[in-house]
mmCIF file of C-alpha atoms in Angstrom:
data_model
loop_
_atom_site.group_PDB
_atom_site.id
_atom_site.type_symbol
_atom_site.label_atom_id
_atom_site.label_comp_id
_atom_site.label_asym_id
_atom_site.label_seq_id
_atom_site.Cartn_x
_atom_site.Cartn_y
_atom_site.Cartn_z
ATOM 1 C CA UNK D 1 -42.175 -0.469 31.167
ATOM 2 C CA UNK D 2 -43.650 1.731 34.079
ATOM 3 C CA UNK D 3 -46.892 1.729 32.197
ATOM 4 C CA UNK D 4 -46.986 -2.421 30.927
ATOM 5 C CA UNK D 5 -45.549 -3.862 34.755
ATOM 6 C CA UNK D 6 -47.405 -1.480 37.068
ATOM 7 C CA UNK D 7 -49.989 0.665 36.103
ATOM 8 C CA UNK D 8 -51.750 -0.880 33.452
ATOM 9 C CA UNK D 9 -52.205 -4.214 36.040
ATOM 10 C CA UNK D 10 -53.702 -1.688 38.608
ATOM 11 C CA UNK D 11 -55.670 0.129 35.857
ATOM 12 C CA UNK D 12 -56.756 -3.673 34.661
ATOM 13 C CA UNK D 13 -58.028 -4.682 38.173
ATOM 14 C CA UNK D 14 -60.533 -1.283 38.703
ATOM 15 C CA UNK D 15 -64.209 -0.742 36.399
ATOM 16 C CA UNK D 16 -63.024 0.690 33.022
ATOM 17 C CA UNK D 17 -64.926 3.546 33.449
ATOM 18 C CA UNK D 18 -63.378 4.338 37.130
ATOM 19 C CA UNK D 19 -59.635 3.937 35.754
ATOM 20 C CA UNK D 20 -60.636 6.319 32.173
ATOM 21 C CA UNK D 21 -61.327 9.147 34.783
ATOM 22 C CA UNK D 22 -58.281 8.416 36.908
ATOM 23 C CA UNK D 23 -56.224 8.891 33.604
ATOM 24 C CA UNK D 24 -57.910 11.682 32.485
ATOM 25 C CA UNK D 25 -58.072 13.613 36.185
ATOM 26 C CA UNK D 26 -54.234 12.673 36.691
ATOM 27 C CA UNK D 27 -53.435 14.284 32.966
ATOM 28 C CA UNK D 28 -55.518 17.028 33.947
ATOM 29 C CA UNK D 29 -53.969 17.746 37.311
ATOM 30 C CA UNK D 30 -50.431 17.327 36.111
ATOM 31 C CA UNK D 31 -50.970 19.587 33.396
ATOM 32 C CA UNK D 32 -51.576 22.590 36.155
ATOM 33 C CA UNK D 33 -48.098 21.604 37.629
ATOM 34 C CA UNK D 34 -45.871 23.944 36.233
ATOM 35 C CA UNK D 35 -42.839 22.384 34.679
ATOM 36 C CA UNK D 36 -44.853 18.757 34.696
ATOM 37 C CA UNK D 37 -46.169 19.042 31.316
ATOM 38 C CA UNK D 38 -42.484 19.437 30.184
ATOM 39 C CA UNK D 39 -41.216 16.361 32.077
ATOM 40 C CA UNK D 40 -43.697 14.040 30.561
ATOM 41 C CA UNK D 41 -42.620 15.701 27.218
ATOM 42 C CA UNK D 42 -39.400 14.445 28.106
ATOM 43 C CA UNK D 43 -40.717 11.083 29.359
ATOM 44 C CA UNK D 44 -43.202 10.384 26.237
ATOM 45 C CA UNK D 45 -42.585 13.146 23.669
ATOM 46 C CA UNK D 46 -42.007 12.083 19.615
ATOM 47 C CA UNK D 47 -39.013 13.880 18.536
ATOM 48 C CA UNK D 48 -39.634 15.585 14.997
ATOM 49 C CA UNK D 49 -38.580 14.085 12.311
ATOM 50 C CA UNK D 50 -39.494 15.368 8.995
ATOM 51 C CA UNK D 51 -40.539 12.393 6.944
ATOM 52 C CA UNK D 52 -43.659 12.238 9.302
ATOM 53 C CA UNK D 53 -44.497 15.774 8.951
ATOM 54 C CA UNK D 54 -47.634 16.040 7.530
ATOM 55 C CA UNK D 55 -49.510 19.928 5.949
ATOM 56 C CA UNK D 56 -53.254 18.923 5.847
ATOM 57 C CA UNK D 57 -56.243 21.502 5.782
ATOM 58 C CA UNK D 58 -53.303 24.605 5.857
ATOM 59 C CA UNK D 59 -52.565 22.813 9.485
ATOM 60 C CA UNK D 60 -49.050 21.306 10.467
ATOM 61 C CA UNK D 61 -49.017 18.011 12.333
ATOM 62 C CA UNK D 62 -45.080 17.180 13.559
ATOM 63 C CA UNK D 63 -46.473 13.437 12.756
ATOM 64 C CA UNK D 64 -49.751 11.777 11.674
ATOM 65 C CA UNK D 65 -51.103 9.957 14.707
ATOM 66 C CA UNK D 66 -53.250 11.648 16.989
ATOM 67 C CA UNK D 67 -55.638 10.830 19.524
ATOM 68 C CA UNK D 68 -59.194 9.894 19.006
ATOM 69 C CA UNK D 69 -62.153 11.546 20.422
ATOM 70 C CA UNK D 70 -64.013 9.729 23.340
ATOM 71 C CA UNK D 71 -61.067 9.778 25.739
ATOM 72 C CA UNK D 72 -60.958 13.465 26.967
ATOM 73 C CA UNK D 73 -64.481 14.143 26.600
ATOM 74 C CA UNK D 74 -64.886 17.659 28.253
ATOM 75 C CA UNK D 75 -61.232 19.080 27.024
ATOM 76 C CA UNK D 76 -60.330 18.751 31.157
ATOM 77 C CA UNK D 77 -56.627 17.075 30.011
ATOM 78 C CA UNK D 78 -55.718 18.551 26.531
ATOM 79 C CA UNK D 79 -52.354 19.966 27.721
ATOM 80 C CA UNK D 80 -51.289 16.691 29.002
ATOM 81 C CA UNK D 81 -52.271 14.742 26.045
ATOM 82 C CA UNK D 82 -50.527 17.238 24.296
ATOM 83 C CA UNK D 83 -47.065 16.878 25.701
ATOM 84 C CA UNK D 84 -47.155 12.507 25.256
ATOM 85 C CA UNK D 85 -46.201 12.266 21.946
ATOM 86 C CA UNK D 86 -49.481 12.599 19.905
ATOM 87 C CA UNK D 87 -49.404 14.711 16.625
ATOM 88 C CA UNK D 88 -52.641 16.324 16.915
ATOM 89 C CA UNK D 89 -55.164 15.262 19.847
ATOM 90 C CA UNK D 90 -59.641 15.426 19.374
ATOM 91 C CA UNK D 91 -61.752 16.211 22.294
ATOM 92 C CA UNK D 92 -65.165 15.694 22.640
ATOM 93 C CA UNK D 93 -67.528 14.667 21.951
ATOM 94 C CA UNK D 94 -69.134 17.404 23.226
ATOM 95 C CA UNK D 95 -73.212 18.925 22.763
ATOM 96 C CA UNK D 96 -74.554 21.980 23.623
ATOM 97 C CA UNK D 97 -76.171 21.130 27.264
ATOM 98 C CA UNK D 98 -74.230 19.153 29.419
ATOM 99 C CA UNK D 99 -75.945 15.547 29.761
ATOM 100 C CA UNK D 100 -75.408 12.396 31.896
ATOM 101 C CA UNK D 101 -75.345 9.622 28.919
ATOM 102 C CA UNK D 102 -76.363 6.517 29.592
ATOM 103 C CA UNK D 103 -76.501 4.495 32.930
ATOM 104 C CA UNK D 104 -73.396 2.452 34.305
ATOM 105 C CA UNK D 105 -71.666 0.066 33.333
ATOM 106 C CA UNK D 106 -70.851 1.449 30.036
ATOM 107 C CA UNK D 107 -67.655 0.756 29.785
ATOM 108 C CA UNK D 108 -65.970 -2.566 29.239
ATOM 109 C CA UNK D 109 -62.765 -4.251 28.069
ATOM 110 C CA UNK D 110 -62.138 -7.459 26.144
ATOM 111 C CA UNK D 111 -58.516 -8.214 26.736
ATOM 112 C CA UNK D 112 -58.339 -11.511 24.781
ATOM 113 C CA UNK D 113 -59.537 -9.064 21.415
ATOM 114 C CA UNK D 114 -57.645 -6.238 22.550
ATOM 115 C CA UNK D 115 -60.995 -4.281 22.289
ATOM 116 C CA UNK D 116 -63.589 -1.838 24.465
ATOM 117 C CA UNK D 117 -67.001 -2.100 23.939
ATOM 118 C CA UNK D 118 -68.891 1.404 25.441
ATOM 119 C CA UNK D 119 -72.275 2.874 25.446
ATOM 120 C CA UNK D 120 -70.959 5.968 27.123
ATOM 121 C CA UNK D 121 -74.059 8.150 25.121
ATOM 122 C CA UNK D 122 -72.226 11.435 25.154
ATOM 123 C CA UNK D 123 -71.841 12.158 28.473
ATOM 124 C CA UNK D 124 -70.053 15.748 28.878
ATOM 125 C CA UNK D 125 -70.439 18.785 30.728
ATOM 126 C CA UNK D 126 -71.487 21.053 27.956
ATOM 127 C CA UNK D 127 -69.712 22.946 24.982
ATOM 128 C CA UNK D 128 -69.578 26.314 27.794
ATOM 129 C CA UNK D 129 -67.834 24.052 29.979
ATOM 130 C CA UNK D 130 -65.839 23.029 27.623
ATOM 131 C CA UNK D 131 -64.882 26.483 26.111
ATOM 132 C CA UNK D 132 -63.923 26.995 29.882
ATOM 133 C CA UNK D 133 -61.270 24.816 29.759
ATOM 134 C CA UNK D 134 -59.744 24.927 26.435
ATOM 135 C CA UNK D 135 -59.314 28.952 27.107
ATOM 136 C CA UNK D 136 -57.432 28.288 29.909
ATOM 137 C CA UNK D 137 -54.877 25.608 28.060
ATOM 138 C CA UNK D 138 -50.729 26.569 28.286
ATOM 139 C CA UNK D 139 -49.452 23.400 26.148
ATOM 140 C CA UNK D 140 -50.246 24.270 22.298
ATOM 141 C CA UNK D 141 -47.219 21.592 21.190
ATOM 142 C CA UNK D 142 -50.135 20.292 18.355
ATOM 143 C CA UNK D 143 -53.144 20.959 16.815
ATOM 144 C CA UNK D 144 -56.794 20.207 18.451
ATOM 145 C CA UNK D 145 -59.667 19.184 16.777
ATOM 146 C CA UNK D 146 -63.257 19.534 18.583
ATOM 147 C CA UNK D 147 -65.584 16.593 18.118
ATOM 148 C CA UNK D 148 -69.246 17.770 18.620
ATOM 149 C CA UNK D 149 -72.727 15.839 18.299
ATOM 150 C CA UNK D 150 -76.076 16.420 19.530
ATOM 151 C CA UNK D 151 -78.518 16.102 22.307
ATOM 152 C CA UNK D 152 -79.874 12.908 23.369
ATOM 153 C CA UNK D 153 -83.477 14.593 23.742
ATOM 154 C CA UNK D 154 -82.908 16.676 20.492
ATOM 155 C CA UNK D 155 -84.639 15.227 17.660
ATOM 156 C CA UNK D 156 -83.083 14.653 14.679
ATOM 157 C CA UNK D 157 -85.134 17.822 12.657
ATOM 158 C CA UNK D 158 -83.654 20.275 14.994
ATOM 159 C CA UNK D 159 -80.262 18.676 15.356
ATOM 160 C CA UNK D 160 -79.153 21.040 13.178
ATOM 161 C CA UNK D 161 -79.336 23.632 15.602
ATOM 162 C CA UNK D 162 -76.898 21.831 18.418
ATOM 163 C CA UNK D 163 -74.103 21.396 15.805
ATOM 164 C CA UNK D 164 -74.161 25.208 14.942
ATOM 165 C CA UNK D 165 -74.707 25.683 18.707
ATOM 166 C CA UNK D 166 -71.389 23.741 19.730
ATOM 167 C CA UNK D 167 -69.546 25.497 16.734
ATOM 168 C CA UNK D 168 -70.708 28.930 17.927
ATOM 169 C CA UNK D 169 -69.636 28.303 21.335
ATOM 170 C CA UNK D 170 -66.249 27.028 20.137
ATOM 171 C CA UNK D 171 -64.750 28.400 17.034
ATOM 172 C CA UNK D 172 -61.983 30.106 18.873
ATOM 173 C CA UNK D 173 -61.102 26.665 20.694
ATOM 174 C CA UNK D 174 -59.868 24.422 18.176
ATOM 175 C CA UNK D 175 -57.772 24.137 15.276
ATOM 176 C CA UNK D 176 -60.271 21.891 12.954
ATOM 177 C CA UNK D 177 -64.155 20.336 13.953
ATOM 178 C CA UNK D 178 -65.335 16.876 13.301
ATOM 179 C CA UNK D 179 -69.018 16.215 13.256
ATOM 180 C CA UNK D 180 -70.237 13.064 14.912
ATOM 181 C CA UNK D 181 -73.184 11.675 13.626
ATOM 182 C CA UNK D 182 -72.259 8.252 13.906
ATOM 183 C CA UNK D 183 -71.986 6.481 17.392
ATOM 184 C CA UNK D 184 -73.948 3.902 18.115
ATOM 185 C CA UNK D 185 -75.011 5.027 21.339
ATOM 186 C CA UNK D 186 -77.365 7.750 20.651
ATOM 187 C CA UNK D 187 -80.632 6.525 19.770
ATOM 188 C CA UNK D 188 -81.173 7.566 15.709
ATOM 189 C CA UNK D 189 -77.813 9.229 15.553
ATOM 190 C CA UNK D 190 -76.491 7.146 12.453
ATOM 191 C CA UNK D 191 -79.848 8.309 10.467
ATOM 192 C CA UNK D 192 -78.289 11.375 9.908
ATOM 193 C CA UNK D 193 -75.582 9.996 7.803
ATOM 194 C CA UNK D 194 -77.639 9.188 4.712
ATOM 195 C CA UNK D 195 -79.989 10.851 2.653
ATOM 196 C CA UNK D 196 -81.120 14.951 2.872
ATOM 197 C CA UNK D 197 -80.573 15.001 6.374
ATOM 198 C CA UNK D 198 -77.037 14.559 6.114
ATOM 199 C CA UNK D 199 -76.647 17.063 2.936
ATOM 200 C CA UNK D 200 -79.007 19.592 4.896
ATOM 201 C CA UNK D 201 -76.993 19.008 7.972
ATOM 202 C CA UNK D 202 -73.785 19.820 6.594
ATOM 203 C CA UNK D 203 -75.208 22.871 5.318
ATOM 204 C CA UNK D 204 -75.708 24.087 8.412
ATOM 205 C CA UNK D 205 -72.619 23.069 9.468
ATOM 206 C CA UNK D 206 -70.440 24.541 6.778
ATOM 207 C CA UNK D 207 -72.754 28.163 6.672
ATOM 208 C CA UNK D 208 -72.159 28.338 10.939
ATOM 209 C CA UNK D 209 -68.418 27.665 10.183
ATOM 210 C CA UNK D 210 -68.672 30.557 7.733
ATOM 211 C CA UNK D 211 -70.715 33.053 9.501
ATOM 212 C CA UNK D 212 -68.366 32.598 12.332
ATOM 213 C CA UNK D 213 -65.147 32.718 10.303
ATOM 214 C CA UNK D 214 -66.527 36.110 8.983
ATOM 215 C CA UNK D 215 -67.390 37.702 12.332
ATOM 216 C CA UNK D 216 -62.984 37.159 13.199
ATOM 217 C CA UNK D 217 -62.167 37.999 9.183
ATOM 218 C CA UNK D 218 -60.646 35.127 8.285
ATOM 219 C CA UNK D 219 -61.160 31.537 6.011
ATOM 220 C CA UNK D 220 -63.240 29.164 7.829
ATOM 221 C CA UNK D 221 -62.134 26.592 9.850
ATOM 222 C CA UNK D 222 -61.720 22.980 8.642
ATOM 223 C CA UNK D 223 -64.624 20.430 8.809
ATOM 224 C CA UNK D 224 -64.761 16.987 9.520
ATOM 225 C CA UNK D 225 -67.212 14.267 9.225
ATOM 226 C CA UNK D 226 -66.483 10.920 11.169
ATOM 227 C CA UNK D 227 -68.838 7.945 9.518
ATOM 228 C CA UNK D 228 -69.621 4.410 10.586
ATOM 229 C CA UNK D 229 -67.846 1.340 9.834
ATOM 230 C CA UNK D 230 -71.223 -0.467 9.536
ATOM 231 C CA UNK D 231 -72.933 0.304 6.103
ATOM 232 C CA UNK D 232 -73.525 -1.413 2.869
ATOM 233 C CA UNK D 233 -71.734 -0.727 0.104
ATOM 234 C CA UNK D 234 -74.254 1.427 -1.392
ATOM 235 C CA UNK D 235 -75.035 3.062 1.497
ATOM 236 C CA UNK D 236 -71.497 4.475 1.859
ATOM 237 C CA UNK D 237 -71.189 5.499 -1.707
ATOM 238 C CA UNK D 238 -73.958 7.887 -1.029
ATOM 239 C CA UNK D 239 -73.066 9.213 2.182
ATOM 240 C CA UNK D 240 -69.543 9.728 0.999
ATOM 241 C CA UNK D 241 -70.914 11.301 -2.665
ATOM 242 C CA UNK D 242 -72.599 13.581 -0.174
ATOM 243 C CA UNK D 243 -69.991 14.820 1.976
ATOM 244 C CA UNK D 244 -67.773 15.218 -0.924
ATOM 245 C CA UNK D 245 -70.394 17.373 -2.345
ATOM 246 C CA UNK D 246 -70.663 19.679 0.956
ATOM 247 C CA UNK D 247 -67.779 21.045 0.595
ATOM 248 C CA UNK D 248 -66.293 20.301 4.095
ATOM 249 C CA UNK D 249 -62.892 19.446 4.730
ATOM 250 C CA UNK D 250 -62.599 15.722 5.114
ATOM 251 C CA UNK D 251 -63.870 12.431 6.356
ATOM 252 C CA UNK D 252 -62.520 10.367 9.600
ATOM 253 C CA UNK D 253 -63.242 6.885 9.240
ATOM 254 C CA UNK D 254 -64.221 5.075 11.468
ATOM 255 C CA UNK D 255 -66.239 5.132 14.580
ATOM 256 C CA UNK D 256 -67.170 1.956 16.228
ATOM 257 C CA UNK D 257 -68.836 -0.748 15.277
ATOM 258 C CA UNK D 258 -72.192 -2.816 15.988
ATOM 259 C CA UNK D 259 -70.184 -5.624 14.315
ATOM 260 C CA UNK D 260 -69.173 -8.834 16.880
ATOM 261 C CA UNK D 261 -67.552 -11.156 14.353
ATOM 262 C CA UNK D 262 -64.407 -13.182 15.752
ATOM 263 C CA UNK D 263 -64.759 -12.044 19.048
ATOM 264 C CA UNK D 264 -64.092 -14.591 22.298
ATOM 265 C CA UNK D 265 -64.783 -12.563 25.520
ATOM 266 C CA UNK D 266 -68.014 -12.982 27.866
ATOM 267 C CA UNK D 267 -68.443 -8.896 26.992
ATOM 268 C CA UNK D 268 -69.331 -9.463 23.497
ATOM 269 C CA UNK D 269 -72.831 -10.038 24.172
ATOM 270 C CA UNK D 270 -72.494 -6.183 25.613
ATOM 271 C CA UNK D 271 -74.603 -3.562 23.471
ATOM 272 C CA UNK D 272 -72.862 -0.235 22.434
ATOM 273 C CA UNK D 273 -70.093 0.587 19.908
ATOM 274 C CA UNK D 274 -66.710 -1.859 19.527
ATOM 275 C CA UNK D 275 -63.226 -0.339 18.893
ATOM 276 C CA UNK D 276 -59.742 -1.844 18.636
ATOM 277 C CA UNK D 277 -57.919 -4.505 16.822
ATOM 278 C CA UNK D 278 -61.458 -6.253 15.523
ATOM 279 C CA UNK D 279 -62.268 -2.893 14.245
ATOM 280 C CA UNK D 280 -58.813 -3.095 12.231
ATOM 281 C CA UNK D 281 -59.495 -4.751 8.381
ATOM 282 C CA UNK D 282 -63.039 -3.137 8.077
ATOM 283 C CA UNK D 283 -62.195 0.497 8.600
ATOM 284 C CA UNK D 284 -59.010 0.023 6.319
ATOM 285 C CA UNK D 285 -61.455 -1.598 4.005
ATOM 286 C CA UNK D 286 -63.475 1.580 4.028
ATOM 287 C CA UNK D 287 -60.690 4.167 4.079
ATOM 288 C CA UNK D 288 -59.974 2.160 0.902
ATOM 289 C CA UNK D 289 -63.586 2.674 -0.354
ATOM 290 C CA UNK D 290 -63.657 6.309 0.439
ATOM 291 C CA UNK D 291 -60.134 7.143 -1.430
ATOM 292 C CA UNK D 292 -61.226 5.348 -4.469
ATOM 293 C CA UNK D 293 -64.523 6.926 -5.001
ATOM 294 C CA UNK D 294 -62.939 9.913 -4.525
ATOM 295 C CA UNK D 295 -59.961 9.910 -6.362
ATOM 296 C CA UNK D 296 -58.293 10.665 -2.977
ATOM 297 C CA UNK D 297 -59.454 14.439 -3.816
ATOM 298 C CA UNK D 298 -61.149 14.479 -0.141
ATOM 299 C CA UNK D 299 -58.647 14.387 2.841
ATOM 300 C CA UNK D 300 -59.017 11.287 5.023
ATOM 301 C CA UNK D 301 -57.788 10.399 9.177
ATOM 302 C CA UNK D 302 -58.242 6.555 9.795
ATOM 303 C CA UNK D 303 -59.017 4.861 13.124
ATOM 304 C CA UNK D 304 -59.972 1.769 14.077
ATOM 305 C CA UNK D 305 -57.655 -0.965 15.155
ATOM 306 C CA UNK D 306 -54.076 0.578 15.102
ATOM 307 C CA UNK D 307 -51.708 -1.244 17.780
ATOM 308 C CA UNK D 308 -48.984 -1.616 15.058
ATOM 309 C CA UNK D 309 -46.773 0.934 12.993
ATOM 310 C CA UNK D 310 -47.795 -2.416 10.072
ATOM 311 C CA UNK D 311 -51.590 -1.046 11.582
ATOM 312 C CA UNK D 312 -51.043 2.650 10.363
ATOM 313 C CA UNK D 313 -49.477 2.248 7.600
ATOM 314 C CA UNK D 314 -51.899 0.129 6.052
ATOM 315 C CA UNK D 315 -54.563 2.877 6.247
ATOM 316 C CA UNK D 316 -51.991 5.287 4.961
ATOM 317 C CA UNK D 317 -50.997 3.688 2.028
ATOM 318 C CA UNK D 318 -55.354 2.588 1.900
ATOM 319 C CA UNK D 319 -55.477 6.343 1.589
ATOM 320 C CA UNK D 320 -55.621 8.237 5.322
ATOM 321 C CA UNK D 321 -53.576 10.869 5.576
ATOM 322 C CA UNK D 322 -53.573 10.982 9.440
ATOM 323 C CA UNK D 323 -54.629 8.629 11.625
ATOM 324 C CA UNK D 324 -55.757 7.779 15.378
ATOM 325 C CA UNK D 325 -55.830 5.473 18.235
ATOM 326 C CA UNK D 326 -57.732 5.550 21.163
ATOM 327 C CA UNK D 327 -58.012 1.405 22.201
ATOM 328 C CA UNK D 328 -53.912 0.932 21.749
ATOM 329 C CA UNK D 329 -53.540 3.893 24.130
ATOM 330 C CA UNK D 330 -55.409 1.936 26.803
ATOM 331 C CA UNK D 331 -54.024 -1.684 26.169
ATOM 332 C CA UNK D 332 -50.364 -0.356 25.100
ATOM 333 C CA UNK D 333 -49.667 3.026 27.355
ATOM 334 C CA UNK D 334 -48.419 6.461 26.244
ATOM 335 C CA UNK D 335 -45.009 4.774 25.000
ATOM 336 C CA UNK D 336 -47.436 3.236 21.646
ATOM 337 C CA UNK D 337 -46.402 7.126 20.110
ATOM 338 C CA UNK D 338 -42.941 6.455 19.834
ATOM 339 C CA UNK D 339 -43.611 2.823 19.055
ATOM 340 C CA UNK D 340 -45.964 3.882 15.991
ATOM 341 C CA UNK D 341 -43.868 6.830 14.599
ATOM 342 C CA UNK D 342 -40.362 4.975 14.640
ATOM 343 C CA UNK D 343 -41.862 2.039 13.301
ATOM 344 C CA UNK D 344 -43.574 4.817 10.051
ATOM 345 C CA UNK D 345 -40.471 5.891 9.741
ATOM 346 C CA UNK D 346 -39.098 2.330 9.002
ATOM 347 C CA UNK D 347 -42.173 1.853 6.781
ATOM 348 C CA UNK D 348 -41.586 4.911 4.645
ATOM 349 C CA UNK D 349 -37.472 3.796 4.551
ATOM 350 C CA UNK D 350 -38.633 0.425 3.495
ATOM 351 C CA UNK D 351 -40.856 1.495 0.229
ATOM 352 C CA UNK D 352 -38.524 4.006 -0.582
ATOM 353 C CA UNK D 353 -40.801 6.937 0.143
ATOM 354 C CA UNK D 354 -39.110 10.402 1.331
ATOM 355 C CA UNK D 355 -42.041 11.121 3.179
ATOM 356 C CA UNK D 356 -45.514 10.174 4.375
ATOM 357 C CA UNK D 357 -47.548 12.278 2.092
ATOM 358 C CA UNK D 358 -46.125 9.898 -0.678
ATOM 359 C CA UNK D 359 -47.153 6.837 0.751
ATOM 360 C CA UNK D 360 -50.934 7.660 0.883
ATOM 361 C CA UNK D 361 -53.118 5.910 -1.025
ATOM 362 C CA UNK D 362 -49.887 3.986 -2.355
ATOM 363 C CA UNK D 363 -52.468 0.522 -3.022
ATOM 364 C CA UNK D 364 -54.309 2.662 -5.153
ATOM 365 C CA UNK D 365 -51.276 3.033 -7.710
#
């Protein structure tokens, strides 16, 4: 109620992009309160409950939603998203120099869709900077996943070298990776989904992860790869045929969209990457797609267009094993968690499943 009667109208009335850092500098403040972290816990926490548990990757998540990447871009506010009721939480995305992204405005809400459109273009401070701050976290309530991309001025041939540059710099800092090569917003990005640059990219990738692993004598970390929503059918066959093939640990899909279909605010005609409820059917559709070709044998955390327990449980039972908002979080507030995870737990009740891991990929049987 706090959230829906007061601060999202005040939040509503400022520039997008002003009110995403007021969020994310309040979290971040309040989270070096001692004792505050606790009371919004208290305020906002999910209590466990073992139907949503969820073992994925040799990681425990108390419950399958987490928080998408884009939000806390620089890691300033991961113990306060921590302690809201999130199962796991993704920071980033972060490259290996910090860089400005791409001018203002950038940012910009559709209310009528219940959708963002942004062109943000990885703006962060840097994967040092953010090592600085995820060393100095208190609040480890659920696992973290760092979301790392490349340069704007790298070119794709070398980009390579910033993914095993951001994974060098932060092994130690999170509990599982995702590689970004598909927003919108950096120019030639997406190319590196398809084709040898992909499967010589996620060599890379998966030898860095190893070489690190090695140097602290242990199994490498797990390894992510977040894809578009916008391919062809052919298209994602191969990229997903690929990934499989790397040997990393999983697939998050999606990222926004180019896509503009249905919409009815003046801010469609904005360029950059769509998320929320338009994003909804198609990245269920290609959870679906993924699980399928697979055989759900590759591990899969859905996003795109969850405002509804009905929302998340669709891609679960498409095939995700986790899944994350981002868009919801801004339209709905921090009470959405408890929303989502009661309303799984009715889901799971309602099918007769004991737990979530049994409903996954339930339309494929």
């Amino acid at each position: 109620m706090l959230y829906k009667s007061i601060l999202k109208p005040l939040f509503f009335k400022m520039d997008p992009e002003k009110a995403h850092h007021l969020v994310v500098d309040g979290l971040a403040a309040a989270g070096a309160i001692p004792g505050a972290t606790s009371i919004m816990n208290a305020m906002y926490g999910v209590a466990a409950t073992p139907e949503l548990q969820t073992e994925l990757f040799g990681i425990t998540f108390p419950h399958p939603v987490g928080l998408a990447a884009g939000l806390d871009k620089n890691g300033t506010a991961s113990d306060g998203f921590s302690s809201i009721g999130f199962g796991f939480t993704e920071v980033g995305t972060v490259t290996p120099k910090g860089q400005p992204g791409n001018p203002q405005p950038r940012l910009f809400r559709l209310p009528p869709d219940e959708a963002l459109i942004n062109r943000m273009g990885f703006n962060n401070y840097g994967a040092e900077a953010m090592k600085e701050r995820l060393d100095k976290r208190k609040v480890h309530r659920v696992p973290i996943a760092v979301n790392i991309g490349k340069n704007k001025d790298t070119p794709n041939e070398l980009a390579a070298d910033d993914y095993r540059s951001c994974i060098s710099v932060l092994y130690d800092c999170g509990d599982f990776f995702v590689v970004n090569i598909s927003s919108p917003n950096t120019q030639g990005l997406r190319d590196l989904q398809h084709g040898d640059e992909l499967k010589q990219l996620l060599q890379a990738v998966t030898n860095e992860m190893s070489v690190q692993a090695q140097k602290r004598g242990a199994a490498p970390k797990p390894v992510l790869v977040k894809i578009a929503p916008d391919m062809s059918q052919d298209q994602l066959e191969h990229t997903v045929h690929t990934i499989k093939e790397s040997g990393v640990a999983g697939i998050i899909a999606t990222n926004t969209t180019l896509s503009r279909d249905g919409l009815t605010h003046a801010h469609a005609s904005e360029t950059g990457g769509l998320s929320g409820r338009p994003l909804r059917d198609r990245s269920t559709e290609v959870i679906a797609c993924i699980y399928r070709q697979t055989g759900g044998a590759i591990p899969i955390i859905g996003s795109g267009g969850i405002f509804t327990a009905q929302d998340a449980y669709d891609k679960i039972r498409a095939g995700s094993s986790l899944v994350e908002i981002y868009t919801a979080l801004i339209y709905k507030g921090p009470g959405v968690l408890r929303e989502l995870t009661s309303g799984l737990t009715e889901c799971l009740k309602k099918d007769g499943y004991r737990n979530i891991a049994e409903a996954v990929g339930a339309d494929h049987r």
